[in-house]
Coordinates of N, CA, C and O in Angstrom, one line a residue:
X224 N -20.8 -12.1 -3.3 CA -20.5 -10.8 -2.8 C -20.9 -9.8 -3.9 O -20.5 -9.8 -5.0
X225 N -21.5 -9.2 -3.4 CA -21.9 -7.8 -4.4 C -21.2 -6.7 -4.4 O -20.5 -6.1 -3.6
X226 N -21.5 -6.3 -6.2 CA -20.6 -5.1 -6.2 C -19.9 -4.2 -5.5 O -18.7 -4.0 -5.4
X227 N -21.0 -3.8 -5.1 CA -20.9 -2.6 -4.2 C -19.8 -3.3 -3.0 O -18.7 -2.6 -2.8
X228 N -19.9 -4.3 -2.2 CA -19.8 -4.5 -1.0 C -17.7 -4.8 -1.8 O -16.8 -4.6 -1.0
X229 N -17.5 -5.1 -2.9 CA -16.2 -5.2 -3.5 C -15.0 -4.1 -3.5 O -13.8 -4.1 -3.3
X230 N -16.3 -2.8 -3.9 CA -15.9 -1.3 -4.4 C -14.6 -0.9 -3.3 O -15.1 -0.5 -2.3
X231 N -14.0 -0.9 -3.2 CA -12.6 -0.2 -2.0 C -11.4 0.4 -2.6 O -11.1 0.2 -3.8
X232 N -10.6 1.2 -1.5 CA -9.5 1.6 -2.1 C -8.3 1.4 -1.5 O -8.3 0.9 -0.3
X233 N -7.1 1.6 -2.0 CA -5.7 0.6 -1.0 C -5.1 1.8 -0.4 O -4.8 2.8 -1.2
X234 N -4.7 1.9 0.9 CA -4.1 2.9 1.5 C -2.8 2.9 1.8 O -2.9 2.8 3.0
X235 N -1.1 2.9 1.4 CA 0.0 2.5 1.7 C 0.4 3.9 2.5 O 0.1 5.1 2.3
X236 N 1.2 3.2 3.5 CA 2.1 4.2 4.4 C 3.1 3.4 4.7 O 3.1 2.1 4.7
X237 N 3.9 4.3 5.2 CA 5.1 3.7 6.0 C 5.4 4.7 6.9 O 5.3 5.9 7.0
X238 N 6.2 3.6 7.9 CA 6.8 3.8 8.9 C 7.8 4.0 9.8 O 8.0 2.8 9.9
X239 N 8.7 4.5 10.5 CA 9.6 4.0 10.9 C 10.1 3.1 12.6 O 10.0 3.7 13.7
X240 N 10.6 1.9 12.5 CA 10.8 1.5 13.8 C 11.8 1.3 14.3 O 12.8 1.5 13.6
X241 N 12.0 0.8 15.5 CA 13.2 0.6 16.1 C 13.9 -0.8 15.9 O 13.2 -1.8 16.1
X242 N 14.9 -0.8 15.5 CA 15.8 -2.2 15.0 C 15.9 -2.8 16.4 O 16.1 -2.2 17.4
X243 N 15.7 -4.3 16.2 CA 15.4 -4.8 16.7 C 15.8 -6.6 15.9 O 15.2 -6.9 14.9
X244 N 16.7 -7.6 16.5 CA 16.7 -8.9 16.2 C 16.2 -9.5 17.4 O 16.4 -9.2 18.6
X245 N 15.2 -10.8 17.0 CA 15.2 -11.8 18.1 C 14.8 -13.4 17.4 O 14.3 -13.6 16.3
X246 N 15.3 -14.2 18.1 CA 15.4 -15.9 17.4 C 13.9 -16.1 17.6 O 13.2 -15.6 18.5
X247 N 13.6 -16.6 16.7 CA 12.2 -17.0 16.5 C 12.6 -19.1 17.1 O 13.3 -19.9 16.5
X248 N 12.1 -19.4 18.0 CA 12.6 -20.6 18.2 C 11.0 -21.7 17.6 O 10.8 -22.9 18.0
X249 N 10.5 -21.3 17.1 CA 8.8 -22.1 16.7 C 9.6 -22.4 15.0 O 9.6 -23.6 14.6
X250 N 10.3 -21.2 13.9 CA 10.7 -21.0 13.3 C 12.2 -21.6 12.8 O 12.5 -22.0 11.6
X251 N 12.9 -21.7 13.8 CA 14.3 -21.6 13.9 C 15.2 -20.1 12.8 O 16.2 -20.2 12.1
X252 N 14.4 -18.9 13.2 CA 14.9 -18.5 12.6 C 15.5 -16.9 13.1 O 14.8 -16.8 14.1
X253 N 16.0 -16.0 13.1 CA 16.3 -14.3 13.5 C 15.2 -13.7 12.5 O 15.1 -13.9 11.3
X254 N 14.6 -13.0 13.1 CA 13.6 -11.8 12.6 C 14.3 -10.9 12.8 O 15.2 -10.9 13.6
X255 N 14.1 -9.6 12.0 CA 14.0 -8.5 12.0 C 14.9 -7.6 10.9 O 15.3 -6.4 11.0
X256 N 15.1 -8.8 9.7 CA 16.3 -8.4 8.8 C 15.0 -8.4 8.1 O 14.0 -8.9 8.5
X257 N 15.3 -7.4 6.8 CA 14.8 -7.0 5.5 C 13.9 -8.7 5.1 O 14.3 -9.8 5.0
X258 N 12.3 -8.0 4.9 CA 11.5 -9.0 4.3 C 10.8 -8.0 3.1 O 10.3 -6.9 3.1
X259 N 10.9 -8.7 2.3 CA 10.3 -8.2 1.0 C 9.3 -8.7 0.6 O 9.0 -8.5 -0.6
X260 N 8.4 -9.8 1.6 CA 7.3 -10.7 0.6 C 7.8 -11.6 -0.4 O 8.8 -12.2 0.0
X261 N 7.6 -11.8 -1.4 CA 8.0 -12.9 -2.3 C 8.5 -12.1 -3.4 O 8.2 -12.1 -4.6
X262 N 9.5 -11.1 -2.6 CA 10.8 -10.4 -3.1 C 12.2 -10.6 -2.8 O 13.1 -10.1 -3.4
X263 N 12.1 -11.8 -1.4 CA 13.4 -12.3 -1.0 C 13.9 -11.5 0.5 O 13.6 -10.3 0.8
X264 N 14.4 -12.2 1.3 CA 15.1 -11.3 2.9 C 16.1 -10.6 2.2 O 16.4 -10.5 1.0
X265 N 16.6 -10.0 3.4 CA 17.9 -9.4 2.8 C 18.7 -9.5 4.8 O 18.0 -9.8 5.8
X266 N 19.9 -9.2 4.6 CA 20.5 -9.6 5.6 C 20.6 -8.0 6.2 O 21.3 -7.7 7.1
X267 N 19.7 -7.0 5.5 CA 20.1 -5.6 6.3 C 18.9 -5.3 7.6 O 17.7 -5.4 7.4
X268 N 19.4 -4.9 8.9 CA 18.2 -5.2 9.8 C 17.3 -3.7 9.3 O 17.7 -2.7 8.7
X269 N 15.8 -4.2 9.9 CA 14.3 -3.5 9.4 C 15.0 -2.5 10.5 O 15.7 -2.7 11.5
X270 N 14.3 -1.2 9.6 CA 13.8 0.2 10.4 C 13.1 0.7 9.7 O 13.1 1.9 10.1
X271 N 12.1 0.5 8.7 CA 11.1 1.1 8.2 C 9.8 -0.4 8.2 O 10.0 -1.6 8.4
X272 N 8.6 0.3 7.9 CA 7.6 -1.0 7.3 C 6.8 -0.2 6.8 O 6.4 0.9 7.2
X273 N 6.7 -0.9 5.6 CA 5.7 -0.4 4.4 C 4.1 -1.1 4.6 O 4.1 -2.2 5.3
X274 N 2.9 -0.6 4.2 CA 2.2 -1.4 4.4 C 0.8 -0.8 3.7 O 0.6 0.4 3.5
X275 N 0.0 -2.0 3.6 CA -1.1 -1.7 2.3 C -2.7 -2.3 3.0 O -3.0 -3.4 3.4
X276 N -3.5 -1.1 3.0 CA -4.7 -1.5 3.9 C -6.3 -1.1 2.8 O -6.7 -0.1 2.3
X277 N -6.6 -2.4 3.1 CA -7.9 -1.6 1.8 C -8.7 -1.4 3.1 O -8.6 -1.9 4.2
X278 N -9.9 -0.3 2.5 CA -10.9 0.2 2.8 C -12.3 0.1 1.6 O -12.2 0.7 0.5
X279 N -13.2 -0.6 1.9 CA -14.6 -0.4 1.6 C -14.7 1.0 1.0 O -13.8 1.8 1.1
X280 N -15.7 1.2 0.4 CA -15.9 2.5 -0.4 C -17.4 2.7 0.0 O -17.6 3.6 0.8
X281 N -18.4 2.0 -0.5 CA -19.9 1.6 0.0 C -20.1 1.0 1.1 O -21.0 1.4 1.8
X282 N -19.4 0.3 1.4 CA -20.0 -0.4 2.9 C -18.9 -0.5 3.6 O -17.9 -0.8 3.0
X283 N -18.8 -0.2 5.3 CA -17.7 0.1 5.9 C -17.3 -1.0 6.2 O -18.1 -1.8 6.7
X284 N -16.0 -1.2 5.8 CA -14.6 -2.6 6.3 C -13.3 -2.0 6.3 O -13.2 -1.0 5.8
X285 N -12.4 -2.6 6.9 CA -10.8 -2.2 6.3 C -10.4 -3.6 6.4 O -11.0 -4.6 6.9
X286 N -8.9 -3.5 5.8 CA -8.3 -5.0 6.0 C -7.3 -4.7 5.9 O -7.0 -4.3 4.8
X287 N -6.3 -4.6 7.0 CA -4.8 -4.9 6.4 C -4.3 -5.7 5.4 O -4.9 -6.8 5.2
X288 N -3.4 -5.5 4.7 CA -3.0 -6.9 3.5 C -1.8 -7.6 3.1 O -1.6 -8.7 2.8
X289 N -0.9 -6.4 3.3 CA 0.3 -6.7 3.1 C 1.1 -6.1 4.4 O 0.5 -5.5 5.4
X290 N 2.6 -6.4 4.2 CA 3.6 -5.6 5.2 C 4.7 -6.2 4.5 O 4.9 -7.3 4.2
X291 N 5.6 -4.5 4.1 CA 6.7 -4.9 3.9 C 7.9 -4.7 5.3 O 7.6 -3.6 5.9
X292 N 8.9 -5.3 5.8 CA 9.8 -4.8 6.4 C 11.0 -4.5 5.4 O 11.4 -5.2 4.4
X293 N 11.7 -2.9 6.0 CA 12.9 -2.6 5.3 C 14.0 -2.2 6.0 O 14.0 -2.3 7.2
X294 N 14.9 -1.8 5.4 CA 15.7 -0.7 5.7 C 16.5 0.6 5.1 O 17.4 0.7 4.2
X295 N 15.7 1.6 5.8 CA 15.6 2.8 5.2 C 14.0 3.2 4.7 O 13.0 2.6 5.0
X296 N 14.1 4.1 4.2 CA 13.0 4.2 3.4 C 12.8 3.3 1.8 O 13.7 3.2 1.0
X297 N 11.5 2.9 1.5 CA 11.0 2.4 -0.2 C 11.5 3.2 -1.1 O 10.9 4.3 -1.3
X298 N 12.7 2.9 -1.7 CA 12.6 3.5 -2.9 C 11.6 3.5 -3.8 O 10.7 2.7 -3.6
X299 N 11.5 4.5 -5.3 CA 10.3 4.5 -5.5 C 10.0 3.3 -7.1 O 9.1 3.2 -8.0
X300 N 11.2 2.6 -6.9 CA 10.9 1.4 -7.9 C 10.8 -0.1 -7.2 O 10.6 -1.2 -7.8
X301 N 10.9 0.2 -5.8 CA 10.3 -1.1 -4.9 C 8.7 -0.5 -4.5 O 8.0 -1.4 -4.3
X302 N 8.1 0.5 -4.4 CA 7.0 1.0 -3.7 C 5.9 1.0 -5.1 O 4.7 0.8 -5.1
X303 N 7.1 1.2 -6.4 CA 5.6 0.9 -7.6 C 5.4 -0.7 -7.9 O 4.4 -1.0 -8.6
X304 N 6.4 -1.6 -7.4 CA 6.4 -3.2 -7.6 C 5.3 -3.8 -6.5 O 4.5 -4.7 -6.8
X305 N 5.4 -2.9 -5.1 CA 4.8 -2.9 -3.8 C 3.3 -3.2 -4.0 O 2.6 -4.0 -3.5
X306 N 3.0 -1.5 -5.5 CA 1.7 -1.0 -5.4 C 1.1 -2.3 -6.5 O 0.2 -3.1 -6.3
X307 N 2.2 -2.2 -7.6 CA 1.2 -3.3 -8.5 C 1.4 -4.8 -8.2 O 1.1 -5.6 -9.1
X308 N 1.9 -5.2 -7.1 CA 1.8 -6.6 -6.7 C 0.2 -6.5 -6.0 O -0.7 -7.0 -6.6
X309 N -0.1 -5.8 -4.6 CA -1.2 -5.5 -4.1 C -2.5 -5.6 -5.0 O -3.5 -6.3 -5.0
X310 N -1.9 -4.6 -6.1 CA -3.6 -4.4 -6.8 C -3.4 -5.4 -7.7 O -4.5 -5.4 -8.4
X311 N -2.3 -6.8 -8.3 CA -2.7 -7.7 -8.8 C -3.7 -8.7 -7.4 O -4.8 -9.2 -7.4
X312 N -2.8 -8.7 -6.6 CA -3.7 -9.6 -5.9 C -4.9 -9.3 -5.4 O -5.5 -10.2 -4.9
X313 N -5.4 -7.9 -5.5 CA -6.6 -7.7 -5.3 C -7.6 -7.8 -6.4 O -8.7 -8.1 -6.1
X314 N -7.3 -7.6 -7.7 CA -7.3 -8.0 -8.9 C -8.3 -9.5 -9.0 O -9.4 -9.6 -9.4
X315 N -7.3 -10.5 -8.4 CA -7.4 -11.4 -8.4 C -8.2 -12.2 -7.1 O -8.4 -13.4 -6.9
X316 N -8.5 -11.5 -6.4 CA -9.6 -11.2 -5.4 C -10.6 -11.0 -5.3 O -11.2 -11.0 -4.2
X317 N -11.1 -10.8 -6.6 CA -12.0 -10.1 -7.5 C -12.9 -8.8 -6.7 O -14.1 -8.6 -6.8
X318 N -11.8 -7.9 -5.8 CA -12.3 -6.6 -5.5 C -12.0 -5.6 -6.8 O -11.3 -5.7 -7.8
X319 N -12.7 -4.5 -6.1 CA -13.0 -3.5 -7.5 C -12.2 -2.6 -6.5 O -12.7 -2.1 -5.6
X320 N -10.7 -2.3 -6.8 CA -9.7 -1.0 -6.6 C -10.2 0.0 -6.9 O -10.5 -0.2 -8.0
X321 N -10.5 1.4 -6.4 CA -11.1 2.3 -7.2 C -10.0 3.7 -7.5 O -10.1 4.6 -8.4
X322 N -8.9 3.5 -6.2 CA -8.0 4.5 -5.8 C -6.8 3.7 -5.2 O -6.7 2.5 -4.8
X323 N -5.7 4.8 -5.2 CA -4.7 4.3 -4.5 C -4.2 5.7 -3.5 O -4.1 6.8 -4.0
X324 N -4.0 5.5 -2.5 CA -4.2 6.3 -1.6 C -2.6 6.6 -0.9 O -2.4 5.7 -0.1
X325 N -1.6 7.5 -1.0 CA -0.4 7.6 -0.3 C 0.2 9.1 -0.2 O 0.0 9.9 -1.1
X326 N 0.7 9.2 0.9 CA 1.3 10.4 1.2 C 2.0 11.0 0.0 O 2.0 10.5 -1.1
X327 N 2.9 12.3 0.3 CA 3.5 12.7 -1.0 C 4.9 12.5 -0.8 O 5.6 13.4 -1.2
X328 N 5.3 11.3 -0.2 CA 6.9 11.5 0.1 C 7.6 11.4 -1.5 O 6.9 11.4 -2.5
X329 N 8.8 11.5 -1.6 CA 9.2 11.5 -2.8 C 9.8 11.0 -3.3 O 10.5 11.3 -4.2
X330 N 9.5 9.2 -2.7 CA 9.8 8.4 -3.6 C 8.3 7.5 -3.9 O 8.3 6.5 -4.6
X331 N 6.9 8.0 -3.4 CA 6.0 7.9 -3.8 C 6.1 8.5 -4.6 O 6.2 7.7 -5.5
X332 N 6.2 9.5 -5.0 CA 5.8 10.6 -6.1 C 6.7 10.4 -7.3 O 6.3 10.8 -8.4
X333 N 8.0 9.7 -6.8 CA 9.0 8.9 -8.1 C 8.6 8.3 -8.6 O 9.0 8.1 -9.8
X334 N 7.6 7.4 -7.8 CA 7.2 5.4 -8.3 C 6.0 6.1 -9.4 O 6.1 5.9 -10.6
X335 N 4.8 7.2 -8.8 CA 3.7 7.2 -9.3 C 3.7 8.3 -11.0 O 2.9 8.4 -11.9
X336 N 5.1 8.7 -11.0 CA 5.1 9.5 -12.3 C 5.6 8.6 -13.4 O 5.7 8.9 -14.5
X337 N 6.1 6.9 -12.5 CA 6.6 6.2 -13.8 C 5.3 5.8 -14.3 O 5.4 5.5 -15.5
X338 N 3.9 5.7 -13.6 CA 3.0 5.8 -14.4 C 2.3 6.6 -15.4 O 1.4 6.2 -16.2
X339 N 2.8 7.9 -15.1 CA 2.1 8.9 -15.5 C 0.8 9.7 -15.1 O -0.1 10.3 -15.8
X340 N 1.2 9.6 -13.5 CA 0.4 10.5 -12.7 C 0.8 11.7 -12.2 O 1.7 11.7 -11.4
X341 N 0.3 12.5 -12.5 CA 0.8 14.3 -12.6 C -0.3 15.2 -11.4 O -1.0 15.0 -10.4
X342 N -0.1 15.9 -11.9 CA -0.8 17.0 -11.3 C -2.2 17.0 -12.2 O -3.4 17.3 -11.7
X343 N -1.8 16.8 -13.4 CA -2.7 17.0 -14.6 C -3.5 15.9 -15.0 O -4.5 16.0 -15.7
X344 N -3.1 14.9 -14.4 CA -3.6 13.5 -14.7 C -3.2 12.8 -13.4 O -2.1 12.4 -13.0
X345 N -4.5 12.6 -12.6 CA -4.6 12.2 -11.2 C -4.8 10.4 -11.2 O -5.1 10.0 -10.1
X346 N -4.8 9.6 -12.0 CA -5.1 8.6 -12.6 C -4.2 7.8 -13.2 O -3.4 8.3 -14.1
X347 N -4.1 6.3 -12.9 CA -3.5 5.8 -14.1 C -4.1 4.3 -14.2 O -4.8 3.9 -13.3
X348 N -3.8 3.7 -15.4 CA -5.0 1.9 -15.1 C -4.0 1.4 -15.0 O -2.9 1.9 -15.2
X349 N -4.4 0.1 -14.8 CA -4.3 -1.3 -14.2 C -5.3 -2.8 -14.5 O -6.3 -3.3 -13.9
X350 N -4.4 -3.3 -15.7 CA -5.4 -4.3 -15.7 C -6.9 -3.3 -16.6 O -8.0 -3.9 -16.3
X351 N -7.1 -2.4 -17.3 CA -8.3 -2.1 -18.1 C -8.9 -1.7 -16.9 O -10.1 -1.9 -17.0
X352 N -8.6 -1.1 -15.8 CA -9.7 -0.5 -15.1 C -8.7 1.0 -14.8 O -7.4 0.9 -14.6
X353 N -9.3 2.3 -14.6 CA -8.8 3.6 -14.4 C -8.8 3.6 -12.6 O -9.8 3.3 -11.9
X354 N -7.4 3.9 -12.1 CA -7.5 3.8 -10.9 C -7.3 5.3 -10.5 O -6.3 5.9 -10.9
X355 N -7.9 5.7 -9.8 CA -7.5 7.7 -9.1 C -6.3 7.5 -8.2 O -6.2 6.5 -7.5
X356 N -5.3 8.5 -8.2 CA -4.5 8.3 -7.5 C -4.6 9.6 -6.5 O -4.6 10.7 -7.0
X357 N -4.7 9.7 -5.5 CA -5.0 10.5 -3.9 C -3.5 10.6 -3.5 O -2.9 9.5 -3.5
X358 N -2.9 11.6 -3.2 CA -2.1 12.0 -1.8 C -3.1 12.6 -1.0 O -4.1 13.2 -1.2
X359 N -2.1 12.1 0.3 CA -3.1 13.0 1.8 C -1.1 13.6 1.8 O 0.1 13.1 1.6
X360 N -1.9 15.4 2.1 CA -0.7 16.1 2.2 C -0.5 16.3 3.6 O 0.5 16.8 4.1
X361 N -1.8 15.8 4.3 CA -1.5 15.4 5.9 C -2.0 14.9 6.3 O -3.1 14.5 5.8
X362 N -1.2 14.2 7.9 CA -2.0 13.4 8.3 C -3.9 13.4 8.5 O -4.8 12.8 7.9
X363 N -3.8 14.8 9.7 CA -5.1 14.8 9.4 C -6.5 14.7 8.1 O -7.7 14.6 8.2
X364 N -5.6 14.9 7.0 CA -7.0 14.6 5.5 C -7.5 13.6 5.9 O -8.7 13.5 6.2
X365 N -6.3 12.3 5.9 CA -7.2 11.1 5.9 C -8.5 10.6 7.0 O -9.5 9.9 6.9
X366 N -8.1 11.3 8.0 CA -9.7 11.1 8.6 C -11.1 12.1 7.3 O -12.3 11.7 7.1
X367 N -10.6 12.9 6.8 CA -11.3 13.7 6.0 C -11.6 12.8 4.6 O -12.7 12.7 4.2
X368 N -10.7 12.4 4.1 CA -10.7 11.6 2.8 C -11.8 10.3 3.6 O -13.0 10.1 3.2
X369 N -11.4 9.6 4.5 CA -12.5 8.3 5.2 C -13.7 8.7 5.1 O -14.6 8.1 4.5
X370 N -14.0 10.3 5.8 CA -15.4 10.6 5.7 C -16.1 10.7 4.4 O -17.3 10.4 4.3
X371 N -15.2 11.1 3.1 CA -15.4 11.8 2.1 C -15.7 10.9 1.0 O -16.4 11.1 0.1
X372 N -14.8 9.7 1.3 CA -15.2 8.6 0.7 C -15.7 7.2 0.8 O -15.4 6.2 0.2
X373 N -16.7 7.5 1.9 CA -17.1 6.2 3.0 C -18.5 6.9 2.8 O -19.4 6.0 2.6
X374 N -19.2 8.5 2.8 CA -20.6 9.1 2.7 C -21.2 8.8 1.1 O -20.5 8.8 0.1
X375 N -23.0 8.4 1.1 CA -23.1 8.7 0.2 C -23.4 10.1 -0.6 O -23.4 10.1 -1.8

């Protein structure tokens, strides 16, 4: 796979849903309690889901990648564990992250200043590579940021 076709950036949002248990009988198990990925369940039932989708930068793809289920909203020292679990495994994927892409709620904005991303410094690395950090301050940008950074 060629560079270029590697080049993408990771887009996290979250959501909120309606709580909801049901037996998984293939499983033997109740869904709908707190899943953290290979962060552990938790016994509190999901009303939020976190989730991380790359996009192509040169050549058009998307991929969903992850999903967290929660409850409540990501605080912002699960959402920076969230971000650098993602971009290790993409890391190790051997895609080229270029950006990280998230609204401005304010426990994004908690997680991203433990890196030292400001107003002043839109940026922070990972792994020896400089990643740009993007808020969309609305919804509508991100069709605008897609165009903006999908054209050559």
């Amino acid at each position: 796979m060629s560079d270029n076709v590697r080049v993408c950036y990771a887009m996290f949002d979250e959501m909120s849903m309606r709580e909801y248990l049901h037996f998984n009988q293939k499983s033997e198990c109740i869904e709908g309690f707190g899943d953290f990925g290979s962060h552990d369940r938790t016994s509190n039932i999901v009303n939020h889901a976190l989730f991380c989708m790359l996009h192509g930068l040169h050549k058009r793809w998307k991929q969903p990648v992850t999903y967290y289920l929660i409850c409540g909203s990501t605080n912002g020292e699960m959402f920076l564990i969230f971000l650098m679990e993602n971009l290790d495994a993409c890391h190790n994927a051997r895609l080229i992250v270029v950006a990280a892409v998230c609204d401005m709620g304010t426990n994004n904005v908690k997680a991203l200043k433990q890196v030292r991303v400001s107003e002043k410094t839109t940026f922070f690395r990972f792994r020896d590579q400089q990643l740009q950090e993007c808020f969309i301050l609305f919804p509508c940008l991100n069709a605008h940021l897609n165009f903006s950074l999908n054209t050559k």
